[in-house]
Amino acid sequence: VSFLLPAALLVALLVGAPLAAHFLRRGRATELEFPATSLVPEARSTARQRARLEDRALLALRSLLILALALLGASPLLRCSRLSVARPGGASLALSLVIDDSLSMRAKLPDGRERFARAVEGARELVSQAREGDAISIVLAGKPARLALAASTDLDAVKNTLDALAAADRSTDVTAALTIARSTLDSLPHVEKRVVVLSDLADSEPLDEKALQGVLVPLPELREPWQDCGIVAARVRSGGVEAEVVCNDAPAKAGAQQAKNQGARRLELRVPKGSAPLGEGAPREADGVLATARLEGGESSAAVRLEAPRLYRDMSVHLLSDAPDAIAQDDEAPVIPPGTDLVLGALADPATASVQTGGATILETALRALESGARVEPLSVLPDDVAGLERFGALFIDDPAGFTPEVRGSLSTWLEQGGVALVFLGPALESAPLGSSFEPFLNGAPRWQPSEGGVDAKSASWLGEAAVSLTDLAPKGRARFASAADNHVLARWSDGEPWLVERRLGRGLALCAGLPISVAVSDLALRPGFLALLDGVVQEARTRRGGRERLVGEAWDVSADAEVLGPAGNLTVQRDPEREQSYVEPALRGRYRLVGGKASEERFAVLDAEEIVREPRPAPEATRDATARAAVSQVDVSRELAFGVLLLAAIELTARALRRTRRATA
Amino acid sequence: MDGLPLRQKLDWGRIAPLSLRARAVAEGAYTGAHRSARKGAGVEFGGHRNYVPGDDLRRLDRHALMRHARLMVREFETETERHLYLLLDATRSMGFRSEGAPGAKLAFAALLAAALGYVASRERDPVGLGWLGGKGAGGGAFQSFPPRSSSDTFERVLSALEDAEATGDDASATESWSHALTHVGDRSPRGSVLVVFSDVLDVPSEAIDELARVASRARKVVLVRVLDPVEATFPFDGPLRLRSSEGDHVIETDGNRARRGYLEALARIEEDVRTRLEPRGGALLTVVTTDDPVLALRRLLAVIAGASLEGDTP
């Protein structure tokens, strides 16, 4: 405890006054030598008896009152575990609270609370110290980092926002959260601006020391190491269930103590009552365990196979462990049924889109080289009914000669349901059969013309650094779009003509590039920009349709009227005004059901294995001094003391009134 | 009333000097020799009585035989030596003197004892001195001596009394009562007078019985109970913390509420002693240190002479 005005403590010397008054009032018993003491009966005087009980209580009250007044006058500053931010010169503060709501923050502290709960409590402590004029913003560091509350001086709004925060299973992105936090403070007029990070700092990359200048990283307990094993995802594979399990206590990286703590772990494949089987058959009649498997120790990650005679749709895998397990939420995972992988359809003429050594087409090879986890299926022709397209998340079509009306119909329907397609136009467009066109990608008939220039890198800057590789393409020809009025141009040739255009159709996206993959026309397929383009399309496909298995926190594009039912109830459909697209962002792992119009589909949010494996990082050196100086855990307890003084005074008055009443009665 | 410390030296107060005060008291109280109450062998005819077997045949009166035709013996009144044995309680409680009292209880007892000794020595009766408790008990530092009738007896009594200190406790008193009374009972002749001065506060029950036994053997026993005025009246008010003189007995009490109980306890003790002593020929006399010592001595002499003790209570 320290005091603002220590001299005021001298008032405490007056504590002797009620003591003296008490003794004066009480009167001392006369002490005498008396030889016949043994004959005198013991009889304590009633006044003395009363004084013994009641006066002592009053004396204690009055003494406490004086001590409390002395303390109040000295304005005590209590050093405690509550968080507070130093306020140099008493000026108003602009504070941005970065709260990590990633999965790793669900690891339990020794007292049994989740780290996320402690972080929110720390934020509440900081907010409780705020005064009028202080501005506070709240940024969440679970991936994607996002703004929960823009800087506000309305402390009630801040408290309400904190109350509404919930733990999530997201990945960590403190770096992006810091950027957002700083941006919330930039426009504020406050002189003192502070960013407080309440996180375990288990980010993919160590935080940049420069980026952390002046940032406060309190609550070291959040960054204590922990031990955990969790199921990242469980999928039906080859007639069985394969569970991907990761642990952060493998002997290779753990200390001897942790290795000693490894207990028996096993997996159970469970099915609820009424679950439909995969394939033909009647629903399951009772709950049960279909299969178990023992988890061998010593591996930081393992794919554990669970074999069962029959598989069901609503199965789940449970991890049971005797060893310490910090995160309970990652010990249960729904089993993802087959057919929910992202499937990419690749339609290319092997005669023109293959390298001379043979094998798969360049398009297939490039798609597989992305290592996106999606399955690539070559197509020989486009199906003319939408059922044939439903399994695809994205289509890549090289040098088509146009689409028949049936194919156009099926493509349009599929695109509106969230499909993503990219067409590479080439010389074949010149030989388009009668009745065919390039709708729904383009209106009108494109023409093939010679070309010498490359792609304007500035217009394709969204491809990142790889866009530069397209500047000197020098193709032998290019497709000239007859009318691009309905399309949004994504990249242009160096002479300003559109090279890549897109068109939005319902939830889907139709892209059209004015150059084929064939190496006979250009070396586009060999440029990094080509892979970047394919990767962008695959990501779009994941967002919109395919990839029914996504990381927690990644957005799913849905129709505006869609309903999404997840493990924690209905998700709120949000609107991205820039893209004019509705989306949902699942924050918890598990099974989700999307219902939009007549269609209904099942999706799964899976964990980022790194959230389990990655260990918390200590606060960087750059933040320690600032944290020690600015995040002073000193609290002015004058207000509480003032209440205490009032309370004591009230008790004293009541006690006196009671005594008076009792005397009057007597 | 302030607390009084325990006094090692006796507080003589206004009783000092003892030699002068004792003489004055004795002179004021008694002049002239006391007549013997015993009849038997002597020089002055005291009448006849019938002969009973065992009487001395030399005292048969032949003239009376002839005159009354029966055997009769002559009786004579005789002035005999009467042994006076003074026994003083010198336990610590006897050193008590309250504010306003002329002196400590032992001082008042010593004054009465000295005056009585003076009267006895003037009559040439042997006077002896003994102690209960205190340094004089059991052959301690005080002078104790058997009854003697020499010319300096009174001076010896005075000297011994002036050296008195109230230092014994009740535990040693039990022992010294037994020792002193056994000694007197065995050695004092019939007709001796034993005067015991004590406050009778912590006197063991056996001691009173022993006293009664001495009295029953043709010896006059007078127990003079000496009380301080506060002991006699318990005049205290309000909260009190009382500490006994002997032992470490401490109590907290209220003066007004405890008075009645105390006085009743005091009276019970007196009644108990009286009941056990008087049937055996003993007597109890209560004096308070504020009493006029001359009157107190007269009452004591009256008791010794066998007068009624009616109305003797202080």
mmCIF file of N, CA and C in Angstrom, chain B residues 167-211:
data_model
loop_
_atom_site.group_PDB
_atom_site.id
_atom_site.type_symbol
_atom_site.label_atom_id
_atom_site.label_comp_id
_atom_site.label_asym_id
_atom_site.label_seq_id
_atom_site.Cartn_x
_atom_site.Cartn_y
_atom_site.Cartn_z
ATOM 1 N N THR B 167 3.826 -12.039 59.749
ATOM 2 C CA THR B 167 4.469 -12.559 58.540
ATOM 3 C C THR B 167 4.050 -13.960 58.158
ATOM 4 N N GLY B 168 3.354 -14.642 59.008
ATOM 5 C CA GLY B 168 3.012 -16.029 58.680
ATOM 6 C C GLY B 168 1.832 -16.100 57.728
ATOM 7 N N ASP B 169 1.679 -17.249 57.102
ATOM 8 C CA ASP B 169 0.473 -17.413 56.290
ATOM 9 C C ASP B 169 -0.410 -18.475 56.931
ATOM 10 N N ASP B 170 -1.583 -18.682 56.331
ATOM 11 C CA ASP B 170 -2.542 -19.559 56.970
ATOM 12 C C ASP B 170 -2.083 -20.999 57.006
ATOM 13 N N ALA B 171 -1.241 -21.391 56.055
ATOM 14 C CA ALA B 171 -0.759 -22.769 56.041
ATOM 15 C C ALA B 171 0.108 -23.035 57.267
ATOM 16 N N SER B 172 1.040 -22.101 57.569
ATOM 17 C CA SER B 172 1.898 -22.284 58.744
ATOM 18 C C SER B 172 1.075 -22.116 60.016
ATOM 19 N N ALA B 173 -0.018 -21.347 59.935
ATOM 20 C CA ALA B 173 -0.860 -21.125 61.105
ATOM 21 C C ALA B 173 -1.453 -22.434 61.597
ATOM 22 N N THR B 174 -1.871 -23.268 60.699
ATOM 23 C CA THR B 174 -2.453 -24.549 61.073
ATOM 24 C C THR B 174 -1.482 -25.334 61.939
ATOM 25 N N GLU B 175 -0.260 -25.291 61.520
ATOM 26 C CA GLU B 175 0.796 -26.011 62.234
ATOM 27 C C GLU B 175 1.048 -25.367 63.603
ATOM 28 N N SER B 176 1.162 -24.041 63.580
ATOM 29 C CA SER B 176 1.548 -23.360 64.812
ATOM 30 C C SER B 176 0.424 -23.372 65.848
ATOM 31 N N TRP B 177 -0.831 -23.343 65.408
ATOM 32 C CA TRP B 177 -1.954 -23.456 66.354
ATOM 33 C C TRP B 177 -1.830 -24.784 67.098
ATOM 34 N N SER B 178 -1.631 -25.821 66.339
ATOM 35 C CA SER B 178 -1.555 -27.148 66.936
ATOM 36 C C SER B 178 -0.388 -27.220 67.923
ATOM 37 N N HIS B 179 0.753 -26.686 67.480
ATOM 38 C CA HIS B 179 1.966 -26.731 68.309
ATOM 39 C C HIS B 179 1.779 -25.941 69.603
ATOM 40 N N ALA B 180 1.257 -24.715 69.444
ATOM 41 C CA ALA B 180 1.148 -23.835 70.608
ATOM 42 C C ALA B 180 0.114 -24.353 71.607
ATOM 43 N N LEU B 181 -1.009 -24.813 71.108
ATOM 44 C CA LEU B 181 -2.072 -25.259 72.009
ATOM 45 C C LEU B 181 -1.686 -26.550 72.725
ATOM 46 N N THR B 182 -1.007 -27.428 72.038
ATOM 47 C CA THR B 182 -0.539 -28.667 72.661
ATOM 48 C C THR B 182 0.425 -28.341 73.801
ATOM 49 N N HIS B 183 1.287 -27.372 73.500
ATOM 50 C CA HIS B 183 2.291 -26.957 74.490
ATOM 51 C C HIS B 183 1.610 -26.400 75.740
ATOM 52 N N VAL B 184 0.615 -25.521 75.536
ATOM 53 C CA VAL B 184 -0.073 -24.898 76.674
ATOM 54 C C VAL B 184 -0.884 -25.951 77.430
ATOM 55 N N GLY B 185 -1.559 -26.781 76.682
ATOM 56 C CA GLY B 185 -2.414 -27.788 77.295
ATOM 57 C C GLY B 185 -1.630 -28.738 78.171
ATOM 58 N N ASP B 186 -0.428 -29.059 77.752
ATOM 59 C CA ASP B 186 0.377 -30.025 78.488
ATOM 60 C C ASP B 186 1.037 -29.404 79.731
ATOM 61 N N ARG B 187 1.463 -28.184 79.605
ATOM 62 C CA ARG B 187 2.333 -27.623 80.635
ATOM 63 C C ARG B 187 1.635 -26.661 81.611
ATOM 64 N N SER B 188 0.566 -26.082 81.206
ATOM 65 C CA SER B 188 -0.027 -25.084 82.117
ATOM 66 C C SER B 188 -0.819 -25.788 83.221
ATOM 67 N N PRO B 189 -0.694 -25.307 84.453
ATOM 68 C CA PRO B 189 -1.414 -25.947 85.564
ATOM 69 C C PRO B 189 -2.904 -25.644 85.509
ATOM 70 N N ARG B 190 -3.639 -26.395 86.294
ATOM 71 C CA ARG B 190 -5.076 -26.162 86.355
ATOM 72 C C ARG B 190 -5.318 -24.729 86.818
ATOM 73 N N GLY B 191 -6.332 -24.096 86.336
ATOM 74 C CA GLY B 191 -6.656 -22.728 86.717
ATOM 75 C C GLY B 191 -5.938 -21.692 85.898
ATOM 76 N N SER B 192 -5.096 -22.131 85.017
ATOM 77 C CA SER B 192 -4.399 -21.176 84.148
ATOM 78 C C SER B 192 -5.398 -20.489 83.234
ATOM 79 N N VAL B 193 -4.993 -19.311 82.835
ATOM 80 C CA VAL B 193 -5.839 -18.577 81.883
ATOM 81 C C VAL B 193 -5.087 -18.467 80.552
ATOM 82 N N LEU B 194 -5.763 -18.924 79.544
ATOM 83 C CA LEU B 194 -5.161 -18.821 78.196
ATOM 84 C C LEU B 194 -5.981 -17.807 77.401
ATOM 85 N N VAL B 195 -5.292 -16.742 77.003
ATOM 86 C CA VAL B 195 -5.981 -15.730 76.191
ATOM 87 C C VAL B 195 -5.366 -15.746 74.791
ATOM 88 N N VAL B 196 -6.200 -16.040 73.802
ATOM 89 C CA VAL B 196 -5.721 -16.139 72.409
ATOM 90 C C VAL B 196 -6.248 -14.930 71.637
ATOM 91 N N PHE B 197 -5.343 -14.204 71.015
ATOM 92 C CA PHE B 197 -5.730 -13.051 70.193
ATOM 93 C C PHE B 197 -5.606 -13.446 68.713
ATOM 94 N N SER B 198 -6.709 -13.384 68.010
ATOM 95 C CA SER B 198 -6.668 -13.760 66.570
ATOM 96 C C SER B 198 -7.865 -13.114 65.864
ATOM 97 N N ASP B 199 -7.750 -13.009 64.541
ATOM 98 C CA ASP B 199 -8.904 -12.491 63.789
ATOM 99 C C ASP B 199 -9.879 -13.613 63.426
ATOM 100 N N VAL B 200 -9.458 -14.880 63.676
ATOM 101 C CA VAL B 200 -10.297 -16.064 63.451
ATOM 102 C C VAL B 200 -10.870 -16.076 62.021
ATOM 103 N N LEU B 201 -10.070 -15.629 61.063
ATOM 104 C CA LEU B 201 -10.574 -15.630 59.678
ATOM 105 C C LEU B 201 -10.259 -16.943 58.989
ATOM 106 N N ASP B 202 -9.030 -17.381 59.202
ATOM 107 C CA ASP B 202 -8.636 -18.604 58.518
ATOM 108 C C ASP B 202 -8.188 -19.651 59.528
ATOM 109 N N VAL B 203 -8.797 -19.620 60.701
ATOM 110 C CA VAL B 203 -8.394 -20.573 61.736
ATOM 111 C C VAL B 203 -8.939 -21.943 61.371
ATOM 112 N N PRO B 204 -8.072 -22.920 61.349
ATOM 113 C CA PRO B 204 -8.551 -24.255 60.995
ATOM 114 C C PRO B 204 -9.513 -24.800 62.054
ATOM 115 N N SER B 205 -10.411 -25.632 61.612
ATOM 116 C CA SER B 205 -11.434 -26.178 62.491
ATOM 117 C C SER B 205 -10.813 -26.984 63.628
ATOM 118 N N GLU B 206 -9.706 -27.688 63.316
ATOM 119 C CA GLU B 206 -9.042 -28.507 64.338
ATOM 120 C C GLU B 206 -8.503 -27.623 65.462
ATOM 121 N N ALA B 207 -8.098 -26.414 65.101
ATOM 122 C CA ALA B 207 -7.527 -25.523 66.110
ATOM 123 C C ALA B 207 -8.596 -25.122 67.134
ATOM 124 N N ILE B 208 -9.800 -24.879 66.669
ATOM 125 C CA ILE B 208 -10.875 -24.526 67.596
ATOM 126 C C ILE B 208 -11.180 -25.713 68.517
ATOM 127 N N ASP B 209 -11.159 -26.904 67.942
ATOM 128 C CA ASP B 209 -11.394 -28.107 68.752
ATOM 129 C C ASP B 209 -10.308 -28.265 69.817
ATOM 130 N N GLU B 210 -9.098 -28.003 69.423
ATOM 131 C CA GLU B 210 -7.958 -28.110 70.347
ATOM 132 C C GLU B 210 -8.106 -27.092 71.482
ATOM 133 N N LEU B 211 -8.559 -25.900 71.098
ATOM 134 C CA LEU B 211 -8.783 -24.833 72.070
ATOM 135 C C LEU B 211 -9.855 -25.273 73.079
#
